PDB file of C-alpha atoms in Angstrom:
ATOM      1  CA  MET A 110      75.145 -97.082  89.686  1.00 51.00           C
ATOM      2  CA  ALA A 111      72.623 -99.818  90.255  1.00 64.00           C
ATOM      3  CA  ALA A 112      69.777 -98.803  92.741  1.00 76.00           C
ATOM      4  CA  ASP A 113      69.875-100.546  96.135  1.00 92.00           C
ATOM      5  CA  ARG A 114      66.992-102.742  96.815  1.00 94.00           C
ATOM      6  CA  CYS A 115      65.141-104.556  99.616  1.00 95.00           C
ATOM      7  CA  ILE A 116      64.032-108.003  99.054  1.00 97.00           C
ATOM      8  CA  PRO A 117      60.977-109.148 101.006  1.00 97.00           C
ATOM      9  CA  LEU A 118      60.618-112.655 102.617  1.00 97.00           C
ATOM     10  CA  SER A 119      58.067-113.492  99.825  1.00 98.00           C
ATOM     11  CA  GLU A 120      60.944-113.499  97.361  1.00 98.00           C
ATOM     12  CA  ARG A 121      62.978-116.379  98.852  1.00 98.00           C
ATOM     13  CA  ALA A 122      64.882-117.282  95.496  1.00 98.00           C
ATOM     14  CA  GLU A 123      65.971-113.824  95.043  1.00 98.00           C
ATOM     15  CA  TRP A 124      67.111-113.470  98.745  1.00 98.00           C
ATOM     16  CA  GLU A 125      69.152-116.706  98.553  1.00 98.00           C
ATOM     17  CA  ALA A 126      70.581-115.577  95.308  1.00 97.00           C
ATOM     18  CA  ALA A 127      71.815-112.179  96.618  1.00 97.00           C
ATOM     19  CA  LEU A 128      73.721-113.989  99.654  1.00 97.00           C
ATOM     20  CA  ALA A 129      75.164-116.705  97.408  1.00 95.00           C
ATOM     21  CA  ALA A 130      78.259-114.934  96.249  1.00 90.00           C
ATOM     22  CA  ILE A 131      79.211-113.265  99.709  1.00 96.00           C
ATOM     23  CA  PRO A 132      80.208-114.664 103.121  1.00 98.00           C
ATOM     24  CA  HIS A 133      77.187-114.753 105.389  1.00 98.00           C
ATOM     25  CA  VAL A 134      75.969-116.396 108.765  1.00 98.00           C
ATOM     26  CA  PHE A 135      72.860-118.014 109.843  1.00 98.00           C
ATOM     27  CA  GLY A 136      71.254-114.714 110.727  1.00 97.00           C
ATOM     28  CA  HIS A 137      71.388-113.565 107.159  1.00 98.00           C
ATOM     29  CA  THR A 138      69.546-116.700 105.868  1.00 98.00           C
ATOM     30  CA  TRP A 139      65.914-116.598 104.559  1.00 98.00           C
ATOM     31  CA  GLY A 140      65.164-119.458 106.988  1.00 98.00           C
ATOM     32  CA  CYS A 141      66.262-117.684 110.059  1.00 97.00           C
ATOM     33  CA  CYS A 142      64.644-114.407 109.128  1.00 97.00           C
ATOM     34  CA  ARG A 143      61.309-116.253 108.233  1.00 97.00           C
ATOM     35  CA  ALA A 144      61.459-117.868 111.790  1.00 97.00           C
ATOM     36  CA  LEU A 145      61.970-114.417 113.438  1.00 96.00           C
ATOM     37  CA  ALA A 146      59.055-113.111 111.438  1.00 96.00           C
ATOM     38  CA  LEU A 147      56.766-115.519 113.173  1.00 96.00           C
ATOM     39  CA  ALA A 148      57.600-113.496 116.349  1.00 94.00           C
ATOM     40  CA  GLY A 149      56.665-110.168 114.726  1.00 90.00           C
ATOM     41  CA  GLN A 150      60.123-109.252 113.262  1.00 87.00           C
ATOM     42  CA  GLU A 151      59.433-109.142 109.639  1.00 92.00           C
ATOM     43  CA  ALA A 152      62.684-108.615 107.739  1.00 96.00           C
ATOM     44  CA  VAL A 153      63.702-107.508 104.315  1.00 97.00           C
ATOM     45  CA  LEU A 154      67.140-108.170 102.834  1.00 98.00           C
ATOM     46  CA  TYR A 155      68.957-104.933 101.871  1.00 97.00           C
ATOM     47  CA  VAL A 156      71.190-105.337  98.819  1.00 97.00           C
ATOM     48  CA  ALA A 157      73.760-102.617  97.459  1.00 96.00           C
ATOM     49  CA  GLU A 158      75.725-103.466  94.370  1.00 95.00           C
ATOM     50  CA  GLU A 159      78.379-101.680  92.310  1.00 93.00           C
ATOM     51  CA  GLY A 160      80.432-103.548  89.863  1.00 91.00           C
ATOM     52  CA  GLU A 161      81.848-106.682  91.582  1.00 92.00           C
ATOM     53  CA  ARG A 162      80.989-105.198  94.966  1.00 94.00           C
ATOM     54  CA  ARG A 163      77.888-106.184  97.013  1.00 96.00           C
ATOM     55  CA  VAL A 164      76.833-105.534 100.587  1.00 97.00           C
ATOM     56  CA  CYS A 165      73.856-107.348 102.111  1.00 97.00           C
ATOM     57  CA  CYS A 166      72.079-106.923 105.520  1.00 97.00           C
ATOM     58  CA  PRO A 167      68.658-107.920 106.843  1.00 98.00           C
ATOM     59  CA  LEU A 168      66.565-105.022 108.147  1.00 97.00           C
ATOM     60  CA  ILE A 169      63.394-104.465 110.157  1.00 96.00           C
ATOM     61  CA  GLU A 170      61.574-101.453 109.193  1.00 92.00           C
ATOM     62  CA  ARG A 171      59.384-100.245 112.017  1.00 89.00           C
ATOM     63  CA  PRO A 172      56.766 -97.516 111.565  1.00 89.00           C
ATOM     64  CA  ILE A 173      56.418 -95.117 114.333  1.00 85.00           C
ATOM     65  CA  ASP A 174      53.978 -92.158 114.172  1.00 88.00           C
ATOM     66  CA  GLY A 175      54.035 -92.239 110.408  1.00 86.00           C
ATOM     67  CA  ARG A 176      57.877 -92.398 110.221  1.00 89.00           C
ATOM     68  CA  LEU A 177      60.376 -95.178 109.809  1.00 91.00           C
ATOM     69  CA  ASP A 178      62.809 -96.625 112.236  1.00 93.00           C
ATOM     70  CA  VAL A 179      65.219 -99.228 111.039  1.00 95.00           C
ATOM     71  CA  ALA A 180      67.210-101.991 112.693  1.00 94.00           C
ATOM     72  CA  THR A 181      68.992-105.346 112.225  1.00 95.00           C
ATOM     73  CA  PRO A 182      67.009-108.489 113.544  1.00 94.00           C
ATOM     74  CA  TYR A 183      67.871-110.387 116.596  1.00 92.00           C
ATOM     75  CA  GLY A 184      71.123-112.236 116.405  1.00 90.00           C
ATOM     76  CA  PHE A 185      74.374-111.973 114.579  1.00 91.00           C
ATOM     77  CA  SER A 186      73.633-110.901 110.955  1.00 95.00           C
ATOM     78  CA  GLY A 187      74.717-107.287 110.247  1.00 96.00           C
ATOM     79  CA  LEU A 188      76.290-105.656 107.119  1.00 97.00           C
ATOM     80  CA  THR A 189      78.283-108.098 105.147  1.00 98.00           C
ATOM     81  CA  GLY A 190      79.928-107.976 101.786  1.00 96.00           C
ATOM     82  CA  THR A 191      82.432-109.006  99.213  1.00 96.00           C
ATOM     83  CA  GLY A 192      85.055-106.819 100.744  1.00 94.00           C
ATOM     84  CA  PRO A 193      86.115-103.153 101.468  1.00 95.00           C
ATOM     85  CA  TRP A 194      83.767-100.488  99.806  1.00 95.00           C
ATOM     86  CA  PRO A 195      85.075 -96.988 100.346  1.00 93.00           C
ATOM     87  CA  GLY A 196      82.130 -94.665 100.226  1.00 91.00           C
ATOM     88  CA  PHE A 197      79.584 -97.216 101.288  1.00 94.00           C
ATOM     89  CA  ALA A 198      78.752 -95.353 104.298  1.00 92.00           C
ATOM     90  CA  GLU A 199      77.737 -92.203 102.268  1.00 92.00           C
ATOM     91  CA  ARG A 200      75.658 -94.524  99.873  1.00 93.00           C
ATOM     92  CA  TRP A 201      73.953 -95.999 102.863  1.00 93.00           C
ATOM     93  CA  ARG A 202      72.960 -92.478 104.060  1.00 92.00           C
ATOM     94  CA  ARG A 203      71.349 -91.537 100.675  1.00 93.00           C
ATOM     95  CA  PHE A 204      69.462 -94.790 100.699  1.00 94.00           C
ATOM     96  CA  ALA A 205      68.116 -94.258 104.224  1.00 93.00           C
ATOM     97  CA  ALA A 206      67.073 -90.716 103.225  1.00 92.00           C
ATOM     98  CA  GLU A 207      65.399 -91.967 100.177  1.00 91.00           C
ATOM     99  CA  ARG A 208      63.575 -94.735 102.278  1.00 90.00           C
ATOM    100  CA  GLY A 209      62.461 -92.264 104.787  1.00 91.00           C
ATOM    101  CA  TYR A 210      64.351 -93.682 107.763  1.00 93.00           C
ATOM    102  CA  VAL A 211      64.565 -91.101 110.696  1.00 93.00           C
ATOM    103  CA  ALA A 212      66.461 -93.405 113.140  1.00 91.00           C
ATOM    104  CA  GLY A 213      68.323 -96.687 113.012  1.00 90.00           C
ATOM    105  CA  TYR A 214      70.608 -99.082 114.625  1.00 90.00           C
ATOM    106  CA  LEU A 215      72.631-101.162 112.081  1.00 92.00           C
ATOM    107  CA  ALA A 216      75.058-103.908 113.043  1.00 94.00           C
ATOM    108  CA  VAL A 217      78.260-104.744 111.028  1.00 95.00           C
ATOM    109  CA  ASN A 218      78.823-108.457 110.922  1.00 96.00           C
ATOM    110  CA  ALA A 219      81.644-109.219 113.381  1.00 95.00           C
ATOM    111  CA  LEU A 220      83.217-111.900 111.233  1.00 96.00           C
ATOM    112  CA  PHE A 221      82.647-110.614 107.560  1.00 96.00           C
ATOM    113  CA  GLY A 222      81.901-106.976 107.930  1.00 95.00           C
ATOM    114  CA  ASP A 223      84.337-104.290 106.863  1.00 94.00           C
ATOM    115  CA  ASP A 224      85.387-100.979 108.531  1.00 90.00           C
ATOM    116  CA  SER A 225      84.391 -99.314 105.374  1.00 92.00           C
ATOM    117  CA  PHE A 226      80.834-100.131 105.860  1.00 92.00           C
ATOM    118  CA  ALA A 227      80.431 -97.677 108.782  1.00 89.00           C
ATOM    119  CA  ASP A 228      81.249 -93.976 109.380  1.00 86.00           C
ATOM    120  CA  PRO A 229      83.952 -93.977 111.891  1.00 86.00           C
ATOM    121  CA  GLU A 230      82.353 -90.798 113.494  1.00 88.00           C
ATOM    122  CA  THR A 231      79.105 -92.721 114.138  1.00 87.00           C
ATOM    123  CA  VAL A 232      80.227 -96.284 114.585  1.00 90.00           C
ATOM    124  CA  THR A 233      80.082 -97.604 118.303  1.00 91.00           C
ATOM    125  CA  VAL A 234      81.268-100.899 119.877  1.00 91.00           C
ATOM    126  CA  ALA A 235      78.995-101.776 122.788  1.00 82.00           C
ATOM    127  CA  ASN A 236      80.230-105.344 123.321  1.00 89.00           C
ATOM    128  CA  ARG A 237      82.285-108.331 121.989  1.00 92.00           C
ATOM    129  CA  THR A 238      81.352-111.727 120.469  1.00 94.00           C
ATOM    130  CA  TYR A 239      83.726-114.627 120.760  1.00 95.00           C
ATOM    131  CA  ALA A 240      84.550-116.557 117.625  1.00 97.00           C
ATOM    132  CA  LEU A 241      86.289-120.011 117.612  1.00 97.00           C
ATOM    133  CA  ASP A 242      88.632-120.626 114.655  1.00 97.00           C
ATOM    134  CA  LEU A 243      88.040-124.050 113.451  1.00 98.00           C
ATOM    135  CA  ARG A 244      90.352-124.266 110.463  1.00 97.00           C
ATOM    136  CA  GLY A 245      93.151-125.936 112.190  1.00 97.00           C
ATOM    137  CA  GLY A 246      90.954-128.792 113.255  1.00 97.00           C
ATOM    138  CA  VAL A 247      89.848-130.187 116.567  1.00 97.00           C
ATOM    139  CA  ASP A 248      93.348-130.661 117.981  1.00 97.00           C
ATOM    140  CA  ALA A 249      94.105-127.103 117.379  1.00 97.00           C
ATOM    141  CA  VAL A 250      90.961-126.010 119.186  1.00 97.00           C
ATOM    142  CA  TRP A 251      91.902-128.399 122.104  1.00 97.00           C
ATOM    143  CA  SER A 252      95.235-126.683 122.458  1.00 96.00           C
ATOM    144  CA  GLY A 253      93.459-123.295 122.851  1.00 96.00           C
ATOM    145  CA  LEU A 254      91.130-124.394 125.701  1.00 96.00           C
ATOM    146  CA  SER A 255      91.712-123.239 129.124  1.00 96.00           C
ATOM    147  CA  THR A 256      92.860-125.915 131.647  1.00 95.00           C
ATOM    148  CA  ASN A 257      89.455-125.777 133.337  1.00 93.00           C
ATOM    149  CA  ARG A 258      87.664-126.489 129.910  1.00 95.00           C
ATOM    150  CA  ARG A 259      90.065-129.490 129.449  1.00 96.00           C
ATOM    151  CA  ARG A 260      89.241-130.787 132.893  1.00 95.00           C
ATOM    152  CA  GLN A 261      85.627-130.453 132.135  1.00 95.00           C
ATOM    153  CA  LEU A 262      86.011-132.348 128.863  1.00 96.00           C
ATOM    154  CA  ARG A 263      88.288-135.120 130.315  1.00 93.00           C
ATOM    155  CA  ASP A 264      85.519-137.729 130.305  1.00 92.00           C
ATOM    156  CA  TRP A 265      83.693-136.520 127.233  1.00 95.00           C
ATOM    157  CA  GLN A 266      82.611-139.257 124.705  1.00 94.00           C
ATOM    158  CA  ARG A 267      81.083-138.278 121.385  1.00 91.00           C
ATOM    159  CA  GLU A 268      78.485-141.124 121.829  1.00 91.00           C
ATOM    160  CA  ASP A 269      77.090-139.677 124.918  1.00 91.00           C
ATOM    161  CA  TYR A 270      75.626-136.633 123.131  1.00 94.00           C
ATOM    162  CA  GLU A 271      72.812-136.824 120.505  1.00 92.00           C
ATOM    163  CA  VAL A 272      72.712-134.784 117.282  1.00 94.00           C
ATOM    164  CA  ASP A 273      69.189-134.189 115.974  1.00 89.00           C
ATOM    165  CA  GLY A 274      67.963-137.003 118.080  1.00 86.00           C
ATOM    166  CA  GLU A 275      64.380-138.007 118.583  1.00 87.00           C
ATOM    167  CA  GLY A 276      62.794-135.760 121.050  1.00 94.00           C
ATOM    168  CA  LEU A 277      65.285-132.884 121.048  1.00 97.00           C
ATOM    169  CA  ALA A 278      63.151-130.454 119.199  1.00 97.00           C
ATOM    170  CA  ALA A 279      60.176-131.047 121.461  1.00 97.00           C
ATOM    171  CA  PHE A 280      62.343-130.604 124.601  1.00 97.00           C
ATOM    172  CA  PHE A 281      63.786-127.423 123.247  1.00 97.00           C
ATOM    173  CA  VAL A 282      60.518-125.908 122.192  1.00 97.00           C
ATOM    174  CA  GLU A 283      59.076-126.635 125.691  1.00 96.00           C
ATOM    175  CA  GLN A 284      61.975-125.651 127.749  1.00 96.00           C
ATOM    176  CA  TYR A 285      63.594-122.737 126.265  1.00 95.00           C
ATOM    177  CA  PRO A 286      60.651-120.363 127.366  1.00 95.00           C
ATOM    178  CA  ALA A 287      60.987-121.939 130.977  1.00 94.00           C
ATOM    179  CA  ALA A 288      64.769-121.216 130.924  1.00 92.00           C
ATOM    180  CA  MET A 289      64.120-117.616 129.877  1.00 92.00           C
ATOM    181  CA  GLU A 290      61.429-117.128 132.717  1.00 92.00           C
ATOM    182  CA  ARG A 291      63.877-118.469 135.296  1.00 91.00           C
ATOM    183  CA  LYS A 292      66.724-115.968 134.084  1.00 87.00           C
ATOM    184  CA  GLU A 293      64.147-113.160 133.924  1.00 88.00           C
ATOM    185  CA  ALA A 294      65.512-112.503 130.322  1.00 85.00           C
ATOM    186  CA  ALA A 295      64.491-109.449 128.381  1.00 86.00           C
ATOM    187  CA  ALA A 296      61.659-109.711 126.052  1.00 86.00           C
ATOM    188  CA  ARG A 297      64.024-109.635 123.091  1.00 85.00           C
ATOM    189  CA  HIS A 298      65.369-113.062 124.067  1.00 86.00           C
ATOM    190  CA  ARG A 299      61.734-114.635 124.310  1.00 91.00           C
ATOM    191  CA  PHE A 300      60.109-116.135 121.425  1.00 94.00           C
ATOM    192  CA  PRO A 301      56.803-117.983 120.663  1.00 95.00           C
ATOM    193  CA  ALA A 302      56.592-121.621 120.169  1.00 96.00           C
ATOM    194  CA  ALA A 303      56.130-121.246 116.292  1.00 97.00           C
ATOM    195  CA  THR A 304      59.512-119.410 116.004  1.00 97.00           C
ATOM    196  CA  LEU A 305      61.317-121.999 118.167  1.00 97.00           C
ATOM    197  CA  ALA A 306      59.698-124.896 116.245  1.00 97.00           C
ATOM    198  CA  THR A 307      60.549-123.343 112.941  1.00 97.00           C
ATOM    199  CA  LEU A 308      64.217-122.838 113.899  1.00 97.00           C
ATOM    200  CA  CYS A 309      64.555-126.520 114.832  1.00 97.00           C
ATOM    201  CA  GLU A 310      63.228-127.574 111.489  1.00 96.00           C
ATOM    202  CA  LEU A 311      65.509-125.542 109.307  1.00 97.00           C
ATOM    203  CA  PRO A 312      68.247-127.406 107.312  1.00 96.00           C
ATOM    204  CA  GLU A 313      70.734-124.771 108.414  1.00 97.00           C
ATOM    205  CA  THR A 314      70.393-125.662 112.060  1.00 97.00           C
ATOM    206  CA  PHE A 315      71.110-128.708 114.172  1.00 97.00           C
ATOM    207  CA  LEU A 316      70.350-129.584 117.879  1.00 98.00           C
ATOM    208  CA  VAL A 317      72.872-131.347 120.291  1.00 97.00           C
ATOM    209  CA  GLY A 318      71.363-132.845 123.386  1.00 97.00           C
ATOM    210  CA  ALA A 319      72.532-134.276 126.709  1.00 95.00           C
ATOM    211  CA  ARG A 320      70.892-136.881 128.840  1.00 94.00           C
ATOM    212  CA  GLY A 321      71.208-137.394 132.593  1.00 91.00           C
ATOM    213  CA  ASP A 322      69.404-138.832 135.546  1.00 89.00           C
ATOM    214  CA  ARG A 323      66.277-136.962 134.605  1.00 91.00           C
ATOM    215  CA  GLY A 324      66.405-138.076 131.046  1.00 91.00           C
ATOM    216  CA  LEU A 325      67.032-135.437 128.490  1.00 94.00           C
ATOM    217  CA  GLU A 326      68.354-132.378 130.402  1.00 96.00           C
ATOM    218  CA  SER A 327      69.790-129.929 128.102  1.00 97.00           C
ATOM    219  CA  VAL A 328      69.666-129.092 124.298  1.00 97.00           C
ATOM    220  CA  SER A 329      71.639-126.490 122.362  1.00 97.00           C
ATOM    221  CA  LEU A 330      70.633-125.145 118.957  1.00 97.00           C
ATOM    222  CA  PHE A 331      73.245-124.245 116.441  1.00 98.00           C
ATOM    223  CA  GLY A 332      72.824-122.564 113.061  1.00 98.00           C
ATOM    224  CA  ARG A 333      75.298-122.664 110.246  1.00 97.00           C
ATOM    225  CA  THR A 334      76.314-121.765 106.630  1.00 98.00           C
ATOM    226  CA  ARG A 335      79.424-122.931 104.846  1.00 97.00           C
ATOM    227  CA  HIS A 336      81.110-119.782 106.043  1.00 98.00           C
ATOM    228  CA  ALA A 337      80.427-120.067 109.784  1.00 98.00           C
ATOM    229  CA  ALA A 338      78.205-121.428 112.563  1.00 98.00           C
ATOM    230  CA  ASP A 339      76.498-119.599 115.491  1.00 97.00           C
ATOM    231  CA  PHE A 340      75.802-121.001 118.944  1.00 96.00           C
ATOM    232  CA  VAL A 341      72.193-119.712 119.014  1.00 96.00           C
ATOM    233  CA  PHE A 342      70.164-120.966 122.036  1.00 94.00           C
ATOM    234  CA  ASN A 343      70.267-123.367 124.890  1.00 95.00           C
ATOM    235  CA  ALA A 344      67.413-124.849 126.883  1.00 96.00           C
ATOM    236  CA  ALA A 345      68.129-126.749 130.088  1.00 95.00           C
ATOM    237  CA  LEU A 346      66.422-128.089 133.022  1.00 96.00           C
ATOM    238  CA  PRO A 347      67.171-126.419 136.314  1.00 94.00           C
ATOM    239  CA  GLY A 348      70.613-127.313 137.688  1.00 93.00           C
ATOM    240  CA  CYS A 349      71.830-128.898 134.322  1.00 93.00           C
ATOM    241  CA  ALA A 350      74.124-125.859 133.070  1.00 90.00           C
ATOM    242  CA  HIS A 351      77.050-128.351 133.341  1.00 92.00           C
ATOM    243  CA  HIS A 352      76.223-129.695 130.062  1.00 95.00           C
ATOM    244  CA  SER A 353      76.857-126.566 128.170  1.00 95.00           C
ATOM    245  CA  VAL A 354      80.641-127.211 127.680  1.00 96.00           C
ATOM    246  CA  PRO A 355      80.261-130.686 126.403  1.00 96.00           C
ATOM    247  CA  LEU A 356      77.447-129.749 124.123  1.00 97.00           C
ATOM    248  CA  ILE A 357      79.621-127.059 122.503  1.00 97.00           C
ATOM    249  CA  TRP A 358      82.486-129.393 122.240  1.00 97.00           C
ATOM    250  CA  SER A 359      80.246-132.033 120.463  1.00 97.00           C
ATOM    251  CA  ALA A 360      79.191-129.223 117.991  1.00 97.00           C
ATOM    252  CA  VAL A 361      82.914-128.327 117.274  1.00 98.00           C
ATOM    253  CA  HIS A 362      83.602-131.983 116.274  1.00 97.00           C
ATOM    254  CA  LEU A 363      80.572-131.927 113.867  1.00 97.00           C
ATOM    255  CA  LEU A 364      81.384-128.624 112.392  1.00 98.00           C
ATOM    256  CA  VAL A 365      85.121-129.577 111.827  1.00 98.00           C
ATOM    257  CA  GLU A 366      83.907-132.635 109.947  1.00 97.00           C
ATOM    258  CA  ARG A 367      81.572-130.415 107.837  1.00 96.00           C
ATOM    259  CA  GLY A 368      84.448-128.009 107.094  1.00 97.00           C
ATOM    260  CA  VAL A 369      82.771-124.932 108.637  1.00 98.00           C
ATOM    261  CA  PRO A 370      85.591-122.577 109.505  1.00 98.00           C
ATOM    262  CA  TRP A 371      84.323-120.524 112.320  1.00 98.00           C
ATOM    263  CA  LEU A 372      81.875-120.979 115.364  1.00 98.00           C
ATOM    264  CA  ASN A 373      80.608-117.750 116.933  1.00 97.00           C
ATOM    265  CA  LEU A 374      79.852-118.364 120.584  1.00 96.00           C
ATOM    266  CA  GLY A 375      78.319-115.150 120.999  1.00 91.00           C
ATOM    267  CA  GLY A 376      79.157-112.660 123.925  1.00 86.00           C
ATOM    268  CA  GLY A 377      78.224-111.722 127.465  1.00 79.00           C
ATOM    269  CA  MET A 378      75.336-109.650 128.562  1.00 75.00           C
ATOM    270  CA  ALA A 379      77.931-107.011 129.187  1.00 77.00           C
ATOM    271  CA  PRO A 380      81.629-106.797 128.260  1.00 78.00           C
ATOM    272  CA  GLY A 381      83.741-108.929 130.554  1.00 77.00           C
ATOM    273  CA  ASP A 382      80.950-110.602 132.595  1.00 82.00           C
ATOM    274  CA  SER A 383      80.826-114.271 133.682  1.00 85.00           C
ATOM    275  CA  LEU A 384      79.012-115.280 130.500  1.00 84.00           C
ATOM    276  CA  ALA A 385      81.875-113.678 128.343  1.00 87.00           C
ATOM    277  CA  ASP A 386      84.508-115.467 130.378  1.00 90.00           C
ATOM    278  CA  PHE A 387      82.626-118.800 129.840  1.00 90.00           C
ATOM    279  CA  LYS A 388      83.092-118.283 125.985  1.00 92.00           C
ATOM    280  CA  ALA A 389      86.630-116.824 126.280  1.00 92.00           C
ATOM    281  CA  ARG A 390      87.721-120.074 128.046  1.00 93.00           C
ATOM    282  CA  PHE A 391      87.284-121.972 124.765  1.00 95.00           C
ATOM    283  CA  GLY A 392      90.108-120.073 123.341  1.00 94.00           C
ATOM    284  CA  ALA A 393      87.684-117.994 121.213  1.00 94.00           C
ATOM    285  CA  SER A 394      88.897-114.629 119.910  1.00 93.00           C
ATOM    286  CA  PRO A 395      86.983-111.498 121.037  1.00 94.00           C
ATOM    287  CA  LEU A 396      85.656-109.618 117.948  1.00 94.00           C
ATOM    288  CA  PRO A 397      84.035-106.072 118.309  1.00 92.00           C
ATOM    289  CA  MET A 398      80.307-105.919 117.615  1.00 92.00           C
ATOM    290  CA  ARG A 399      80.211-102.740 115.765  1.00 91.00           C
ATOM    291  CA  ALA A 400      77.079-100.804 115.102  1.00 90.00           C
TER     292      ALA A 400
END
């Protein structure tokens, strides 16, 4: 049995090679984890292998009074792999003991994780995330939209929304902290300018922007791999939340053209809240966020 290993951010080529053969999302990528490291979340990539089986997951190891706590980083990464692996949960327990972990909170990726990755006696589902199936194309997504969503998109024109246009990144880096301040968001949702700017520069991300009477009014950041995309962040001026729906719809068109099969819209702050309902109205399927 090959020994499990943890790949540091300094070993980019090894990190990317470990992910190459398995389905993964933006949160697993070296670029995303490097950006989060600029906010103090220095991650390693955990890799377990046995024959043709492989499981990967970014981890944050946090020393507390001489001991180690472990967690998955901000976002939607979590345990992902080549498929079912009976006995993996026991293997993880052995690895955690050898590594010296005394506590942990480990996510199982909602799209590509497997039930066998977690001990059913310890797994919890605290929330849901909403994933939009893009494999049937734009027309199929349109057919799943709620009546209200269709009404909101009645006058949508693709040329009205910019993708990676001039000024989008600068607007996002400036306005995201202000938006979080207005929402009184928890500390985990706030990031320094270095992290935000780095996210905008990654080849795995793209920005979609909307203009109005005040010029640029709202910008959304999406991350993607060939397996799935994530709606990561939005930054908008006060009173400009109405741009959110057409920005997501613009991203849907782009992702369908690029052959990306899924768009994870994220979940609500709590199950069934207004934010969760906003995402469900796109026809997205609720998936359990297991830990």
